[in-house]
C-alpha cells in the first residue's frame, strides 16, 4: 500500500504516519527526517537544505525528488510506504507520478489531515523532536514517560529551530501557497480522503484505518 500524508505543518502527519507504518508493516518515509539526519551528519545535502529549512522555506524540488525515488529502491519498500512531507509541491507530485508510472504503479491513498491554522501555532510550540530517531512528542498531548527523553531510543528531545512561532507562520503561508494545491490534485485522481486532525490522536488514527481498511 502506498500512502501520502497531506496537511499543514503540525497537522499530525508524522504522528499518524509512524502508527500506520507499524500497523501495515511498511516504512515511514519523512523527507524532513531525512534532511535533519543529513544536517546532523554535516553532509553537503544537509548544508544546502539547512539554509531553506531555517527560514521555513521549501528545499528546492531537484534536491528532494531523486532522494525519495532512490529510497523506493530499498527492499523494505517492496510492499509500499507511507510518505510524510512529500510531495509538497505540484512538480514533486508530478515527478512522483512519473517515477511510479515507469514501474507500472500508482499511489493508493492521499490522506489530508485537516487542522486550522489557529491550532497549529499552539501545537508546534509544544512539539518536541528526538535528535536520535526523529520521533515527535507533545509536552501536553503526547508526553514522554521521562521528561526530555525519547521513549523509543533514550536520546534527548529538542524544540526544533523551525518550530518557533515566527518560522511556523512562514511555513504556514508556504503550505497554503505551494502544498495545499495538492489536495485538489489528488482529489481529481479520486484517491483523496479527509480526516479531522483536531480530534484526539487515537480518533484520527481510527478514522484513517477506516479509510485504508484493516
Ligand atoms: P513538518 O512535519 O512540521 O511539516 P517537515 O519535517 O516535514 O516538517 O519539514 C521540515 C522542513 O524540511 C520544511 O519546512 C522544508 O524546509 C523541508 N522539507 C521537508 N520535506 C520537503 C519537501 N518534500 N520539499 C521541500 N522541502 C521539504
Ligand atoms: P506534522 O508531521 O504534520 O508536522 P506532527 O505529527 O509532528 O505533525 O504533530 C505536531 C505536534 O502536534 C506534535 O507535537 C504532536 O505530538 C502533536 N499532535 C499530533 N497529533 C495530535 C492530535 N491529534 N492532537 C493533539 N496533538 C497532536
Ligand atoms: Zn528517539
Short mmCIF file of C-alpha atoms and ligand atoms in Angstrom, two decimals:
data_model
loop_
_atom_site.label_atom_id
_atom_site.label_comp_id
_atom_site.label_asym_id
_atom_site.label_seq_id
_atom_site.Cartn_x
_atom_site.Cartn_y
_atom_site.Cartn_z
CA UNK A 1 0.00 0.00 0.00
CA UNK A 2 1.30 3.43 -0.96
CA UNK A 3 0.01 6.28 1.16
CA UNK A 4 0.65 10.02 1.04
CA UNK A 5 0.04 12.11 4.17
CA UNK A 6 -1.11 15.64 3.36
CA UNK A 7 -1.71 18.50 5.77
CA UNK A 8 -0.22 21.66 7.21
CA UNK A 9 2.99 21.54 9.22
CA UNK A 10 1.96 20.30 12.65
CA UNK A 11 -1.29 18.71 11.49
CA UNK A 12 -0.15 15.36 12.83
CA UNK A 13 1.15 13.70 9.65
CA UNK A 14 4.27 12.33 11.28
CA UNK A 15 2.44 11.08 14.36
CA UNK A 16 -0.07 9.19 12.23
CA UNK A 17 2.47 8.01 9.66
CA UNK A 18 4.50 6.34 12.39
CA UNK A 19 1.48 4.42 13.63
CA UNK A 20 0.37 3.48 10.11
CA UNK A 21 3.84 2.23 9.26
CA UNK A 22 3.70 -0.08 12.24
CA UNK A 23 0.17 -1.31 11.57
CA UNK A 24 0.68 -2.04 7.87
CA UNK A 25 4.36 -3.08 8.14
CA UNK A 26 5.55 -0.51 5.62
CA UNK A 27 8.30 2.10 6.07
CA UNK A 28 7.55 5.67 7.14
CA UNK A 29 9.44 7.95 4.78
CA UNK A 30 9.74 11.51 6.09
CA UNK A 31 11.70 13.91 3.92
CA UNK A 32 12.01 16.27 6.89
CA UNK A 33 13.64 13.47 8.93
CA UNK A 34 15.98 12.67 6.03
CA UNK A 35 17.07 16.32 5.79
CA UNK A 36 17.52 16.61 9.57
CA UNK A 37 19.67 13.47 9.57
CA UNK A 38 21.80 14.99 6.80
CA UNK A 39 22.16 18.23 8.75
CA UNK A 40 23.20 16.31 11.85
CA UNK A 41 25.79 14.35 9.87
CA UNK A 42 27.10 17.50 8.17
CA UNK A 43 26.58 16.25 4.60
CA UNK A 44 26.59 18.52 1.54
CA UNK A 45 22.85 17.93 1.14
CA UNK A 46 22.33 18.85 4.77
CA UNK A 47 24.26 22.11 4.36
CA UNK A 48 22.16 23.08 1.35
CA UNK A 49 18.84 22.07 2.90
CA UNK A 50 19.52 23.88 6.16
CA UNK A 51 19.55 27.34 4.60
CA UNK A 52 15.97 26.82 3.39
CA UNK A 53 14.65 24.94 6.40
CA UNK A 54 15.88 27.53 8.89
CA UNK A 55 13.66 30.21 7.38
CA UNK A 56 10.68 27.92 6.85
CA UNK A 57 11.05 27.80 3.05
CA UNK A 58 10.88 24.63 0.98
CA UNK A 59 14.05 22.91 -0.15
CA UNK A 60 14.19 23.11 -3.99
CA UNK A 61 12.39 20.27 -5.79
CA UNK A 62 15.53 18.99 -7.50
CA UNK A 63 17.16 18.28 -4.12
CA UNK A 64 14.13 16.30 -2.94
CA UNK A 65 12.78 14.17 -5.76
CA UNK A 66 15.79 11.94 -6.55
CA UNK A 67 16.34 11.38 -2.87
CA UNK A 68 12.84 9.97 -2.40
CA UNK A 69 12.74 7.99 -5.64
CA UNK A 70 16.09 6.38 -4.70
CA UNK A 71 14.69 5.46 -1.31
CA UNK A 72 11.91 3.44 -3.02
CA UNK A 73 14.57 1.04 -4.32
CA UNK A 74 15.33 -0.20 -0.81
CA UNK A 75 13.95 -3.68 -0.16
CA UNK A 76 11.71 -2.52 2.71
CA UNK A 77 9.64 -0.55 0.17
CA UNK A 78 8.55 -3.69 -1.70
CA UNK A 79 5.04 -3.62 -0.17
CA UNK A 80 4.63 0.14 -0.23
CA UNK A 81 5.31 3.03 2.14
CA UNK A 82 3.76 5.96 3.89
CA UNK A 83 5.10 9.27 2.63
CA UNK A 84 5.18 12.10 5.18
CA UNK A 85 6.13 15.56 3.93
CA UNK A 86 6.48 14.50 0.30
CA UNK A 87 5.23 15.54 -2.21
CA UNK A 88 4.97 19.16 -1.12
CA UNK A 89 4.62 20.89 -4.49
CA UNK A 90 2.81 20.08 -7.74
CA UNK A 91 6.12 19.45 -9.58
CA UNK A 92 7.09 16.95 -6.83
CA UNK A 93 3.72 15.21 -7.19
CA UNK A 94 4.16 15.03 -10.96
CA UNK A 95 7.69 13.67 -10.57
CA UNK A 96 6.37 11.03 -8.17
CA UNK A 97 3.65 10.02 -10.65
CA UNK A 98 6.19 9.77 -13.45
CA UNK A 99 8.60 7.65 -11.38
CA UNK A 100 5.79 5.27 -10.39
CA UNK A 101 4.39 5.11 -13.90
CA UNK A 102 7.76 3.82 -15.13
CA UNK A 103 7.30 0.76 -12.94
CA UNK A 104 3.55 0.45 -13.60
CA UNK A 105 2.45 1.61 -10.15
CA UNK A 106 0.32 4.38 -8.62
CA UNK A 107 -0.34 5.90 -5.20
CA UNK A 108 -3.28 4.23 -3.41
CA UNK A 109 -4.39 6.92 -0.96
CA UNK A 110 -3.71 10.57 -0.15
CA UNK A 111 -4.92 11.35 3.36
CA UNK A 112 -5.47 15.01 4.17
CA UNK A 113 -5.18 15.63 7.91
CA UNK A 114 -7.15 18.85 8.38
CA UNK A 115 -6.27 21.30 11.18
CA UNK A 116 -7.00 25.06 11.09
CA UNK A 117 -4.03 27.46 11.26
CA UNK A 118 -5.00 28.82 14.72
CA UNK A 119 -4.39 25.42 16.30
CA UNK A 120 -1.10 24.85 14.52
CA UNK A 121 0.97 27.50 16.32
CA UNK A 122 -0.04 26.08 19.70
CA UNK A 123 0.81 22.54 18.66
CA UNK A 124 4.21 23.48 17.30
CA UNK A 125 5.38 25.33 20.40
CA UNK A 126 4.67 22.16 22.40
CA UNK A 127 6.21 19.75 19.90
CA UNK A 128 9.43 18.05 20.96
CA UNK A 129 11.51 16.06 18.50
CA UNK A 130 14.02 13.30 19.26
CA UNK A 131 17.52 14.03 17.96
CA UNK A 132 18.18 10.28 17.73
CA UNK A 133 15.22 8.70 15.91
CA UNK A 134 13.10 11.69 14.84
CA UNK A 135 10.07 10.64 16.92
CA UNK A 136 7.80 13.54 17.84
CA UNK A 137 6.02 14.19 21.10
CA UNK A 138 3.96 16.98 22.60
CA UNK A 139 4.56 18.33 26.09
CA UNK A 140 0.80 18.29 26.77
CA UNK A 141 -0.92 15.99 24.25
CA UNK A 142 1.70 13.26 23.94
CA UNK A 143 4.34 13.49 26.68
CA UNK A 144 7.24 11.08 27.09
CA UNK A 145 7.49 8.84 30.16
CA UNK A 146 10.61 10.68 31.33
CA UNK A 147 10.63 14.41 30.60
CA UNK A 148 13.00 15.37 27.78
CA UNK A 149 13.99 11.76 26.95
CA UNK A 150 12.72 9.76 23.93
CA UNK A 151 10.60 6.70 24.82
CA UNK A 152 11.86 4.87 21.72
CA UNK A 153 15.60 5.35 21.83
CA UNK A 154 16.54 7.23 25.03
CA UNK A 155 18.09 10.21 23.24
CA UNK A 156 17.27 13.78 24.17
CA UNK A 157 14.37 15.83 22.85
CA UNK A 158 14.63 19.32 21.37
CA UNK A 159 12.34 22.10 20.23
CA UNK A 160 13.16 22.38 16.53
CA UNK A 161 14.50 25.79 15.43
CA UNK A 162 11.84 25.94 12.73
CA UNK A 163 9.06 25.31 15.29
CA UNK A 164 9.48 28.81 16.74
CA UNK A 165 6.26 30.83 16.18
CA UNK A 166 7.75 33.26 13.63
CA UNK A 167 9.07 30.47 11.42
CA UNK A 168 5.85 28.48 11.81
CA UNK A 169 3.94 31.47 10.38
CA UNK A 170 6.22 31.39 7.32
CA UNK A 171 5.79 27.65 6.96
CA UNK A 172 2.01 28.02 7.06
CA UNK A 173 1.99 30.58 4.26
CA UNK A 174 4.37 28.39 2.23
CA UNK A 175 1.99 25.49 2.88
CA UNK A 176 -1.05 27.40 1.62
CA UNK A 177 0.75 28.67 -1.46
CA UNK A 178 2.67 25.55 -2.52
CA UNK A 179 1.32 22.41 -0.85
CA UNK A 180 -2.41 22.96 -0.43
CA UNK A 181 -2.95 22.71 -4.24
CA UNK A 182 -2.06 19.02 -3.89
CA UNK A 183 -5.43 18.43 -2.20
CA UNK A 184 -7.17 19.25 -5.45
CA UNK A 185 -4.54 17.35 -7.45
CA UNK A 186 -5.27 14.09 -5.59
CA UNK A 187 -9.00 14.76 -5.38
CA UNK A 188 -9.09 14.81 -9.18
CA UNK A 189 -7.38 11.41 -9.19
CA UNK A 190 -10.09 10.12 -6.82
CA UNK A 191 -7.65 8.96 -4.16
CA UNK A 192 -8.13 11.77 -1.64
CA UNK A 193 -9.64 11.21 1.80
CA UNK A 194 -10.02 13.84 4.52
CA UNK A 195 -9.82 13.33 8.28
CA UNK A 196 -10.42 15.80 11.11
CA UNK A 197 -6.96 16.31 12.63
CA UNK A 198 -8.28 18.28 15.61
CA UNK A 199 -9.59 15.09 17.22
CA UNK A 200 -7.54 13.03 19.69
CA UNK A 201 -4.62 11.15 18.13
CA UNK A 202 -6.32 7.76 18.54
CA UNK A 203 -9.53 9.00 16.92
CA UNK A 204 -7.58 10.39 13.98
CA UNK A 205 -5.79 7.06 13.64
CA UNK A 206 -9.04 5.09 13.70
CA UNK A 207 -10.55 7.38 11.07
CA UNK A 208 -7.57 6.74 8.79
CA UNK A 209 -7.67 2.97 9.32
CA UNK A 210 -11.38 3.04 8.42
CA UNK A 211 -10.40 4.57 5.09
CA UNK A 212 -7.44 2.29 4.38
CA UNK A 213 -9.02 -0.92 5.63
CA UNK A 214 -7.80 -3.35 8.27
P1 LIG B 1 6.55 19.25 9.36
O1 LIG B 1 6.49 17.78 9.74
O2 LIG B 1 6.44 20.11 10.54
O3 LIG B 1 5.59 19.60 8.28
P2 LIG B 1 8.93 18.51 7.98
O4 LIG B 1 9.79 17.79 8.93
O5 LIG B 1 8.10 17.71 7.04
O6 LIG B 1 8.00 19.50 8.80
O7 LIG B 1 9.79 19.50 7.11
C1 LIG B 1 10.68 20.42 7.69
C2 LIG B 1 11.30 21.27 6.58
O8 LIG B 1 12.03 20.42 5.68
C3 LIG B 1 10.31 22.01 5.69
O9 LIG B 1 9.91 23.25 6.25
C4 LIG B 1 11.13 22.16 4.42
O10 LIG B 1 12.08 23.21 4.54
C5 LIG B 1 11.91 20.87 4.34
N1 LIG B 1 11.20 19.83 3.56
C6 LIG B 1 10.75 18.64 4.01
N2 LIG B 1 10.17 17.94 3.03
C7 LIG B 1 10.25 18.71 1.90
C8 LIG B 1 9.81 18.56 0.56
N3 LIG B 1 9.15 17.46 0.14
N4 LIG B 1 10.07 19.57 -0.31
C9 LIG B 1 10.73 20.67 0.08
N5 LIG B 1 11.15 20.88 1.33
C10 LIG B 1 10.92 19.92 2.24
P1 LIG B 2 3.42 17.03 11.23
O1 LIG B 2 4.23 15.81 10.94
O2 LIG B 2 2.17 17.12 10.42
O3 LIG B 2 4.23 18.28 11.18
P2 LIG B 2 3.37 16.03 13.99
O4 LIG B 2 2.87 14.64 13.84
O5 LIG B 2 4.79 16.22 14.30
O6 LIG B 2 2.90 16.94 12.73
O7 LIG B 2 2.47 16.74 15.12
C1 LIG B 2 2.71 18.09 15.52
C2 LIG B 2 2.60 18.20 17.04
O8 LIG B 2 1.24 18.02 17.45
C3 LIG B 2 3.41 17.14 17.80
O9 LIG B 2 3.87 17.72 18.99
C4 LIG B 2 2.38 16.04 18.08
O10 LIG B 2 2.71 15.31 19.26
C5 LIG B 2 1.09 16.86 18.27
N1 LIG B 2 -0.10 16.15 17.77
C6 LIG B 2 -0.20 15.33 16.69
N2 LIG B 2 -1.47 14.90 16.53
C7 LIG B 2 -2.20 15.47 17.53
C8 LIG B 2 -3.60 15.43 17.89
N3 LIG B 2 -4.50 14.70 17.21
N4 LIG B 2 -3.97 16.15 18.98
C9 LIG B 2 -3.07 16.90 19.68
N5 LIG B 2 -1.76 17.00 19.37
C10 LIG B 2 -1.32 16.29 18.31
ZN1 LIG B 3 14.24 8.72 19.73
#
